[in-house]
PDB file of C-alpha atoms in Angstrom:
ATOM      1  CA  LYS A   1     -85.646  81.484 140.033  1.00 81.00           C
ATOM      2  CA  THR A   2     -85.537  84.968 137.975  1.00 89.00           C
ATOM      3  CA  LEU A   3     -82.629  84.077 136.143  1.00 91.00           C
ATOM      4  CA  ILE A   4     -83.770  80.891 135.445  1.00 93.00           C
ATOM      5  CA  LEU A   5     -87.037  81.795 134.227  1.00 95.00           C
ATOM      6  CA  LEU A   6     -85.354  84.712 131.755  1.00 95.00           C
ATOM      7  CA  GLY A   7     -83.039  81.644 130.322  1.00 95.00           C
ATOM      8  CA  TRP A   8     -86.138  79.705 129.925  1.00 96.00           C
ATOM      9  CA  VAL A   9     -87.466  82.195 127.868  1.00 97.00           C
ATOM     10  CA  TRP A  10     -84.280  82.001 125.460  1.00 96.00           C
ATOM     11  CA  LEU A  11     -84.777  78.275 125.636  1.00 96.00           C
ATOM     12  CA  MET A  12     -88.235  78.503 124.250  1.00 97.00           C
ATOM     13  CA  GLY A  13     -87.397  81.076 121.752  1.00 95.00           C
ATOM     14  CA  ALA A  14     -84.943  78.875 120.424  1.00 96.00           C
ATOM     15  CA  GLN A  15     -87.370  76.306 119.661  1.00 96.00           C
ATOM     16  CA  CYS A  16     -89.538  78.849 118.027  1.00 95.00           C
ATOM     17  CA  ALA A  17     -86.944  79.668 115.845  1.00 94.00           C
ATOM     18  CA  THR A  18     -85.519  76.046 114.755  1.00 95.00           C
ATOM     19  CA  ILE A  19     -88.612  74.396 114.885  1.00 95.00           C
ATOM     20  CA  ARG A  20     -88.584  75.509 110.908  1.00 93.00           C
ATOM     21  CA  GLN A  21     -86.144  72.809 110.528  1.00 92.00           C
ATOM     22  CA  PHE A  22     -88.741  70.379 110.729  1.00 93.00           C
ATOM     23  CA  THR A  23     -92.076  71.832 110.385  1.00 93.00           C
ATOM     24  CA  GLU A  24     -91.009  73.451 106.950  1.00 90.00           C
ATOM     25  CA  ASP A  25     -89.261  70.182 105.941  1.00 85.00           C
ATOM     26  CA  ALA A  26     -89.353  70.396 102.083  1.00 82.00           C
ATOM     27  CA  TYR A  27     -89.873  67.580  99.470  1.00 75.00           C
ATOM     28  CA  ASP A  28     -86.952  65.760  98.306  1.00 67.00           C
ATOM     29  CA  ASP A  29     -86.907  64.799  94.820  1.00 59.00           C
ATOM     30  CA  PRO A  30     -83.740  64.193  93.347  1.00 52.00           C
ATOM     31  CA  ASN A  31     -85.091  63.817  89.912  1.00 53.00           C
ATOM     32  CA  ASP A  32     -86.424  66.902  88.748  1.00 49.00           C
ATOM     33  CA  ALA A  33     -86.587  69.678  91.621  1.00 51.00           C
ATOM     34  CA  ALA A  34     -88.560  72.193  89.311  1.00 50.00           C
ATOM     35  CA  LYS A  35     -91.334  69.491  89.231  1.00 61.00           C
ATOM     36  CA  CYS A  36     -94.167  68.535  91.962  1.00 69.00           C
ATOM     37  CA  PRO A  37     -93.546  65.114  92.974  1.00 61.00           C
ATOM     38  CA  PRO A  38     -96.732  62.664  92.647  1.00 63.00           C
ATOM     39  CA  PRO A  39     -99.324  62.875  95.333  1.00 60.00           C
ATOM     40  CA  TYR A  40     -97.763  59.656  97.211  1.00 54.00           C
ATOM     41  CA  PHE A  41     -94.106  61.082  97.451  1.00 61.00           C
ATOM     42  CA  THR A  42     -93.925  62.993 100.754  1.00 64.00           C
ATOM     43  CA  PRO A  43     -91.451  64.841 102.545  1.00 66.00           C
ATOM     44  CA  GLU A  44     -89.252  62.609 105.071  1.00 70.00           C
ATOM     45  CA  ARG A  45     -91.345  64.051 107.708  1.00 80.00           C
ATOM     46  CA  ASN A  46     -95.019  65.402 107.959  1.00 88.00           C
ATOM     47  CA  SER A  47     -94.631  69.240 107.258  1.00 91.00           C
ATOM     48  CA  ILE A  48     -96.501  72.177 105.717  1.00 93.00           C
ATOM     49  CA  ALA A  49     -95.088  71.025 102.541  1.00 88.00           C
ATOM     50  CA  GLN A  50     -97.300  67.741 102.553  1.00 86.00           C
ATOM     51  CA  THR A  51     -99.998  69.473 104.303  1.00 90.00           C
ATOM     52  CA  TRP A  52    -100.042  72.591 101.554  1.00 91.00           C
ATOM     53  CA  ARG A  53     -98.539  70.801  98.813  1.00 85.00           C
ATOM     54  CA  LEU A  54     -95.482  73.366  98.703  1.00 87.00           C
ATOM     55  CA  CYS A  55     -93.529  72.127  95.899  1.00 80.00           C
ATOM     56  CA  GLY A  56     -93.113  72.961  92.414  1.00 79.00           C
ATOM     57  CA  ASP A  57     -94.291  76.608  91.577  1.00 82.00           C
ATOM     58  CA  GLU A  58     -95.185  76.621  94.967  1.00 86.00           C
ATOM     59  CA  LYS A  59     -91.982  75.761  96.756  1.00 85.00           C
ATOM     60  CA  TRP A  60     -90.679  79.390  97.300  1.00 90.00           C
ATOM     61  CA  LYS A  61     -93.398  79.937 100.291  1.00 93.00           C
ATOM     62  CA  LEU A  62     -91.160  77.393 102.153  1.00 91.00           C
ATOM     63  CA  VAL A  63     -88.495  80.065 102.059  1.00 90.00           C
ATOM     64  CA  LEU A  64     -91.012  82.539 102.438  1.00 93.00           C
ATOM     65  CA  ALA A  65     -91.854  80.949 105.907  1.00 92.00           C
ATOM     66  CA  GLY A  66     -88.513  80.913 106.879  1.00 90.00           C
ATOM     67  CA  THR A  67     -87.603  84.279 105.855  1.00 93.00           C
ATOM     68  CA  LEU A  68     -90.767  85.713 107.453  1.00 94.00           C
ATOM     69  CA  TYR A  69     -89.740  84.747 111.471  1.00 94.00           C
ATOM     70  CA  PHE A  70     -86.642  86.917 110.981  1.00 93.00           C
ATOM     71  CA  LEU A  71     -87.080  89.457 108.624  1.00 90.00           C
ATOM     72  CA  PRO A  72     -89.662  91.450 109.606  1.00 92.00           C
ATOM     73  CA  GLY A  73     -90.449  89.638 112.695  1.00 94.00           C
ATOM     74  CA  TRP A  74     -87.552  88.793 114.635  1.00 95.00           C
ATOM     75  CA  PHE A  75     -85.553  92.409 113.443  1.00 94.00           C
ATOM     76  CA  LEU A  76     -89.111  94.522 114.283  1.00 96.00           C
ATOM     77  CA  GLY A  77     -89.884  92.543 117.474  1.00 96.00           C
ATOM     78  CA  ALA A  78     -86.564  93.915 118.873  1.00 95.00           C
ATOM     79  CA  TRP A  79     -87.019  97.005 118.045  1.00 96.00           C
ATOM     80  CA  ILE A  80     -91.020  97.423 119.209  1.00 96.00           C
ATOM     81  CA  PHE A  81     -90.274  95.489 122.480  1.00 97.00           C
ATOM     82  CA  GLY A  82     -86.800  96.925 123.094  1.00 95.00           C
ATOM     83  CA  THR A  83     -88.766 100.582 122.913  1.00 96.00           C
ATOM     84  CA  LEU A  84     -91.495  99.263 125.159  1.00 96.00           C
ATOM     85  CA  GLY A  85     -89.005  97.911 127.686  1.00 95.00           C
ATOM     86  CA  ASP A  86     -87.481 101.763 127.766  1.00 95.00           C
ATOM     87  CA  ARG A  87     -90.750 103.266 127.959  1.00 95.00           C
ATOM     88  CA  LEU A  88     -92.820 100.795 130.001  1.00 95.00           C
ATOM     89  CA  GLY A  89     -90.651  98.792 132.113  1.00 95.00           C
ATOM     90  CA  ARG A  90     -88.766  95.534 131.219  1.00 96.00           C
ATOM     91  CA  ARG A  91     -91.407  93.718 133.314  1.00 96.00           C
ATOM     92  CA  ARG A  92     -94.221  94.937 131.066  1.00 96.00           C
ATOM     93  CA  ALA A  93     -92.425  94.453 127.776  1.00 97.00           C
ATOM     94  CA  LEU A  94     -91.682  90.802 128.791  1.00 97.00           C
ATOM     95  CA  ILE A  95     -95.198  89.963 129.719  1.00 97.00           C
ATOM     96  CA  LEU A  96     -96.469  91.722 126.419  1.00 97.00           C
ATOM     97  CA  SER A  97     -93.971  89.756 124.360  1.00 97.00           C
ATOM     98  CA  LEU A  98     -94.290  86.566 125.738  1.00 97.00           C
ATOM     99  CA  SER A  99     -97.701  86.445 125.905  1.00 97.00           C
ATOM    100  CA  GLY A 100     -98.120  87.416 121.857  1.00 97.00           C
ATOM    101  CA  GLY A 101     -95.490  84.952 121.152  1.00 97.00           C
ATOM    102  CA  VAL A 102     -97.621  82.143 123.150  1.00 97.00           C
ATOM    103  CA  ALA A 103    -100.756  83.018 121.382  1.00 97.00           C
ATOM    104  CA  SER A 104     -99.308  83.259 117.777  1.00 97.00           C
ATOM    105  CA  TYR A 105     -97.253  80.004 118.687  1.00 97.00           C
ATOM    106  CA  ALA A 106    -100.525  78.393 119.119  1.00 97.00           C
ATOM    107  CA  ALA A 107    -101.805  79.923 116.236  1.00 97.00           C
ATOM    108  CA  THR A 108     -99.479  78.187 113.784  1.00 97.00           C
ATOM    109  CA  ALA A 109    -100.109  74.825 114.904  1.00 96.00           C
ATOM    110  CA  VAL A 110    -104.066  75.506 114.210  1.00 97.00           C
ATOM    111  CA  ALA A 111    -103.754  77.686 111.153  1.00 97.00           C
ATOM    112  CA  PRO A 112    -105.766  76.237 108.196  1.00 96.00           C
ATOM    113  CA  THR A 113    -103.978  77.720 105.252  1.00 96.00           C
ATOM    114  CA  PHE A 114    -100.375  78.510 104.374  1.00 96.00           C
ATOM    115  CA  ALA A 115    -101.143  82.450 104.624  1.00 96.00           C
ATOM    116  CA  MET A 116    -102.281  82.157 108.253  1.00 97.00           C
ATOM    117  CA  TYR A 117     -99.502  79.942 108.938  1.00 97.00           C
ATOM    118  CA  ALA A 118     -97.091  82.970 107.356  1.00 97.00           C
ATOM    119  CA  VAL A 119     -98.816  85.126 109.370  1.00 97.00           C
ATOM    120  CA  ALA A 120     -98.348  83.513 112.496  1.00 97.00           C
ATOM    121  CA  ARG A 121     -94.911  82.747 111.980  1.00 97.00           C
ATOM    122  CA  THR A 122     -94.322  86.419 111.379  1.00 97.00           C
ATOM    123  CA  LEU A 123     -95.832  86.812 114.934  1.00 97.00           C
ATOM    124  CA  VAL A 124     -94.106  84.647 116.414  1.00 97.00           C
ATOM    125  CA  GLY A 125     -90.795  85.978 115.399  1.00 96.00           C
ATOM    126  CA  CYS A 126     -91.811  89.384 116.147  1.00 97.00           C
ATOM    127  CA  CYS A 127     -92.804  88.499 119.858  1.00 97.00           C
ATOM    128  CA  PHE A 128     -89.762  85.991 120.507  1.00 97.00           C
ATOM    129  CA  GLY A 129     -87.834  88.228 119.246  1.00 96.00           C
ATOM    130  CA  GLY A 130     -89.017  91.302 121.855  1.00 96.00           C
ATOM    131  CA  ALA A 131     -88.942  88.448 124.718  1.00 97.00           C
ATOM    132  CA  ALA A 132     -85.221  87.468 123.928  1.00 95.00           C
ATOM    133  CA  ILE A 133     -83.844  91.228 123.783  1.00 95.00           C
ATOM    134  CA  VAL A 134     -86.336  92.491 127.000  1.00 97.00           C
ATOM    135  CA  ALA A 135     -85.150  89.400 129.026  1.00 96.00           C
ATOM    136  CA  PHE A 136     -81.652  89.729 128.055  1.00 94.00           C
ATOM    137  CA  THR A 137     -81.310  93.214 129.096  1.00 93.00           C
ATOM    138  CA  LEU A 138     -83.437  92.472 132.293  1.00 94.00           C
ATOM    139  CA  GLY A 139     -81.289  89.812 133.536  1.00 91.00           C
ATOM    140  CA  CYS A 140     -78.059  91.801 132.769  1.00 90.00           C
ATOM    141  CA  GLU A 141     -79.457  94.483 134.858  1.00 88.00           C
ATOM    142  CA  LEU A 142     -80.033  92.507 137.574  1.00 85.00           C
ATOM    143  CA  VAL A 143     -76.755  91.682 138.308  1.00 81.00           C
ATOM    144  CA  SER A 144     -73.628  93.694 139.070  1.00 75.00           C
ATOM    145  CA  MET A 145     -71.245  94.376 136.249  1.00 76.00           C
ATOM    146  CA  GLU A 146     -68.582  91.542 136.910  1.00 79.00           C
ATOM    147  CA  TRP A 147     -71.470  89.016 136.175  1.00 78.00           C
ATOM    148  CA  VAL A 148     -72.751  90.882 132.960  1.00 81.00           C
ATOM    149  CA  SER A 149     -70.331  88.851 130.480  1.00 82.00           C
ATOM    150  CA  ILE A 150     -71.331  85.576 132.400  1.00 82.00           C
ATOM    151  CA  ILE A 151     -74.964  85.949 132.165  1.00 86.00           C
ATOM    152  CA  GLY A 152     -75.056  88.010 128.961  1.00 78.00           C
ATOM    153  CA  ALA A 153     -72.225  85.890 126.498  1.00 80.00           C
ATOM    154  CA  GLY A 154     -72.453  82.603 128.459  1.00 87.00           C
ATOM    155  CA  TYR A 155     -75.744  81.892 130.514  1.00 92.00           C
ATOM    156  CA  PHE A 156     -78.623  83.078 127.799  1.00 93.00           C
ATOM    157  CA  ASN A 157     -76.600  81.258 124.841  1.00 93.00           C
ATOM    158  CA  ALA A 158     -76.072  77.891 126.344  1.00 94.00           C
ATOM    159  CA  LEU A 159     -79.607  78.035 127.280  1.00 95.00           C
ATOM    160  CA  PHE A 160     -80.415  78.876 123.836  1.00 95.00           C
ATOM    161  CA  ILE A 161     -78.412  75.671 122.694  1.00 95.00           C
ATOM    162  CA  LEU A 162     -80.268  73.636 125.355  1.00 96.00           C
ATOM    163  CA  GLY A 163     -83.296  74.639 123.840  1.00 96.00           C
ATOM    164  CA  GLU A 164     -82.357  73.598 120.431  1.00 96.00           C
ATOM    165  CA  MET A 165     -81.006  70.118 121.715  1.00 97.00           C
ATOM    166  CA  ILE A 166     -84.335  69.275 123.458  1.00 97.00           C
ATOM    167  CA  LEU A 167     -85.915  70.143 120.342  1.00 96.00           C
ATOM    168  CA  VAL A 168     -84.025  67.813 117.994  1.00 95.00           C
ATOM    169  CA  ILE A 169     -84.495  65.252 120.566  1.00 96.00           C
ATOM    170  CA  VAL A 170     -88.480  65.558 120.700  1.00 96.00           C
ATOM    171  CA  ALA A 171     -88.786  65.910 116.979  1.00 94.00           C
ATOM    172  CA  ASN A 172     -86.761  62.535 116.193  1.00 92.00           C
ATOM    173  CA  TYR A 173     -89.729  61.019 117.657  1.00 93.00           C
ATOM    174  CA  ILE A 174     -92.268  63.060 116.691  1.00 93.00           C
ATOM    175  CA  ARG A 175     -92.223  62.686 112.906  1.00 90.00           C
ATOM    176  CA  GLY A 176     -95.715  62.063 111.903  1.00 88.00           C
ATOM    177  CA  SER A 177     -97.797  65.475 112.668  1.00 93.00           C
ATOM    178  CA  TRP A 178     -95.756  69.114 112.347  1.00 95.00           C
ATOM    179  CA  ARG A 179     -98.868  70.346 114.497  1.00 96.00           C
ATOM    180  CA  LEU A 180     -98.578  67.957 116.945  1.00 96.00           C
ATOM    181  CA  LEU A 181     -94.711  69.008 117.256  1.00 96.00           C
ATOM    182  CA  ILE A 182     -95.543  72.635 117.646  1.00 97.00           C
ATOM    183  CA  PHE A 183     -98.345  71.712 120.396  1.00 97.00           C
ATOM    184  CA  ILE A 184     -95.492  69.768 122.590  1.00 96.00           C
ATOM    185  CA  SER A 185     -93.239  72.526 122.117  1.00 96.00           C
ATOM    186  CA  LEU A 186     -96.246  75.306 122.918  1.00 96.00           C
ATOM    187  CA  ALA A 187     -96.810  73.725 126.166  1.00 96.00           C
ATOM    188  CA  GLN A 188     -94.423  75.050 128.295  1.00 95.00           C
ATOM    189  CA  GLY A 189     -95.816  78.120 127.760  1.00 95.00           C
ATOM    190  CA  ALA A 190     -98.590  77.790 129.630  1.00 93.00           C
ATOM    191  CA  VAL A 191     -96.145  76.928 132.613  1.00 96.00           C
ATOM    192  CA  LEU A 192     -93.504  79.837 132.042  1.00 96.00           C
ATOM    193  CA  LEU A 193     -96.135  82.662 131.189  1.00 96.00           C
ATOM    194  CA  PRO A 194     -97.862  82.799 134.792  1.00 96.00           C
ATOM    195  CA  LEU A 195     -94.537  81.992 136.199  1.00 97.00           C
ATOM    196  CA  VAL A 196     -92.773  85.156 134.890  1.00 96.00           C
ATOM    197  CA  TYR A 197     -95.890  87.076 135.689  1.00 96.00           C
ATOM    198  CA  LEU A 198     -95.468  86.076 139.028  1.00 94.00           C
ATOM    199  CA  TYR A 199     -92.182  85.571 139.684  1.00 94.00           C
ATOM    200  CA  VAL A 200     -90.129  87.956 137.556  1.00 95.00           C
ATOM    201  CA  PRO A 201     -89.678  91.686 139.127  1.00 93.00           C
ATOM    202  CA  GLU A 202     -88.821  94.683 137.498  1.00 94.00           C
ATOM    203  CA  SER A 203     -85.477  96.144 136.494  1.00 92.00           C
ATOM    204  CA  PRO A 204     -84.180  97.999 139.935  1.00 89.00           C
ATOM    205  CA  ARG A 205     -81.676  99.821 137.114  1.00 90.00           C
ATOM    206  CA  TRP A 206     -84.729 100.531 134.955  1.00 93.00           C
ATOM    207  CA  LEU A 207     -86.470 101.727 137.994  1.00 92.00           C
ATOM    208  CA  GLN A 208     -83.811 104.153 139.298  1.00 88.00           C
ATOM    209  CA  ASN A 209     -83.521 105.782 135.859  1.00 88.00           C
ATOM    210  CA  GLN A 210     -86.715 106.572 136.449  1.00 89.00           C
ATOM    211  CA  GLY A 211     -86.316 108.024 140.290  1.00 86.00           C
ATOM    212  CA  ARG A 212     -88.533 105.721 141.840  1.00 87.00           C
ATOM    213  CA  PHE A 213     -86.041 104.594 144.149  1.00 83.00           C
ATOM    214  CA  ALA A 214     -88.584 103.146 146.821  1.00 85.00           C
ATOM    215  CA  ASP A 215     -89.634 100.489 144.134  1.00 87.00           C
ATOM    216  CA  ALA A 216     -85.795 100.090 143.316  1.00 84.00           C
ATOM    217  CA  ARG A 217     -85.202  99.235 146.744  1.00 84.00           C
ATOM    218  CA  ALA A 218     -87.810  96.669 147.118  1.00 84.00           C
ATOM    219  CA  VAL A 219     -86.825  94.567 144.346  1.00 85.00           C
ATOM    220  CA  LEU A 220     -83.205  95.062 145.849  1.00 82.00           C
ATOM    221  CA  ARG A 221     -84.357  93.736 149.087  1.00 80.00           C
ATOM    222  CA  ARG A 222     -86.386  91.026 147.140  1.00 80.00           C
ATOM    223  CA  LEU A 223     -83.584  89.993 145.153  1.00 75.00           C
ATOM    224  CA  SER A 224     -80.685  90.172 147.731  1.00 67.00           C
ATOM    225  CA  PRO A 225     -81.264  90.178 151.444  1.00 61.00           C
ATOM    226  CA  ARG A 226     -77.357  91.255 152.098  1.00 54.00           C
ATOM    227  CA  ALA A 227     -78.598  94.263 150.399  1.00 50.00           C
ATOM    228  CA  LYS A 228     -80.294  95.857 153.373  1.00 52.00           C
ATOM    229  CA  GLY A 229     -77.464  96.795 155.668  1.00 48.00           C
ATOM    230  CA  LEU A 230     -76.260  98.820 152.196  1.00 47.00           C
ATOM    231  CA  MET A 231     -79.168 100.728 151.730  1.00 48.00           C
ATOM    232  CA  PRO A 232     -81.282 102.470 154.359  1.00 49.00           C
ATOM    233  CA  GLN A 233     -84.438 103.101 154.004  1.00 52.00           C
ATOM    234  CA  SER A 234     -83.946 107.309 153.295  1.00 50.00           C
ATOM    235  CA  ASP A 235     -80.654 106.569 151.217  1.00 53.00           C
ATOM    236  CA  SER A 236     -81.245 106.664 147.459  1.00 56.00           C
ATOM    237  CA  ASP A 237     -77.513 106.264 146.942  1.00 57.00           C
ATOM    238  CA  GLY A 238     -78.156 102.814 148.500  1.00 55.00           C
ATOM    239  CA  VAL A 239     -79.885 101.590 145.641  1.00 58.00           C
ATOM    240  CA  ARG A 240     -76.769 102.471 143.536  1.00 60.00           C
ATOM    241  CA  ARG A 241     -74.175 100.851 146.060  1.00 59.00           C
ATOM    242  CA  VAL A 242     -76.176  97.626 145.935  1.00 56.00           C
ATOM    243  CA  LEU A 243     -76.201  97.251 142.222  1.00 60.00           C
ATOM    244  CA  SER A 244     -72.762  98.041 141.893  1.00 60.00           C
ATOM    245  CA  SER A 245     -72.031  95.436 144.686  1.00 57.00           C
ATOM    246  CA  SER A 246     -70.908  91.569 144.118  1.00 47.00           C
ATOM    247  CA  SER A 247     -73.836  90.446 146.046  1.00 49.00           C
ATOM    248  CA  MET A 248     -75.842  91.113 143.284  1.00 51.00           C
ATOM    249  CA  GLY A 249     -74.322  88.523 141.106  1.00 51.00           C
ATOM    250  CA  SER A 250     -74.650  85.847 143.794  1.00 48.00           C
ATOM    251  CA  ASP A 251     -78.029  86.473 144.922  1.00 51.00           C
ATOM    252  CA  ALA A 252     -79.919  87.163 141.455  1.00 54.00           C
ATOM    253  CA  GLY A 253     -81.487  83.961 140.962  1.00 51.00           C
ATOM    254  CA  ALA A 254     -83.676  84.703 144.108  1.00 51.00           C
TER     255      ALA A 254
END
């Protein structure tokens, strides 16, 4: 279940990034894109362009909102929470980033002004950018080396694509309210966050690097019951043996 939850973090992160294609849908004015269309002319779907009339001289704000998610948002978050993951541990950094991501995602749905929406979107990018990096690192550190490429290059990317596909299907039916679309995507956070807190352990490799072999042994016994025979109670080298064994790959979802 650990890898399932980490993959779910990527799935939700994919929706947070992709949802701007629907919530920030621009006015389509084929006659004169430089002018703001009349009030009765609306985007194909309800979006922030309609809510705050972002057209004509204000259309640049749509470009700004899309840019802020990734720069500085995503890249800054990857650096901040990646650093926190090294210092405080993967689990703490994941919980912090995911909590911030859920809160800021909710803020975008209720933002009364474009300025508040833009700030919230930047924070969403920051937090989910960090959550993605930490979840990826933790997932790869829970398996043996022969499983890293499968988990890293295959599993997480597949969940990212799945998240986008689910969002596209939902957005096809929710066209009248961009706020409702965000709330529907956000609802999974109310389930995901407590599950991550309850079931995602600390990285045994991070614990090993910190010299916390007793804690690493406890995590490994929880993840891989077959590890008990390779890891005597007083043998710190047993932690390294289990981390390099193939049983870590098959049992990491426990």
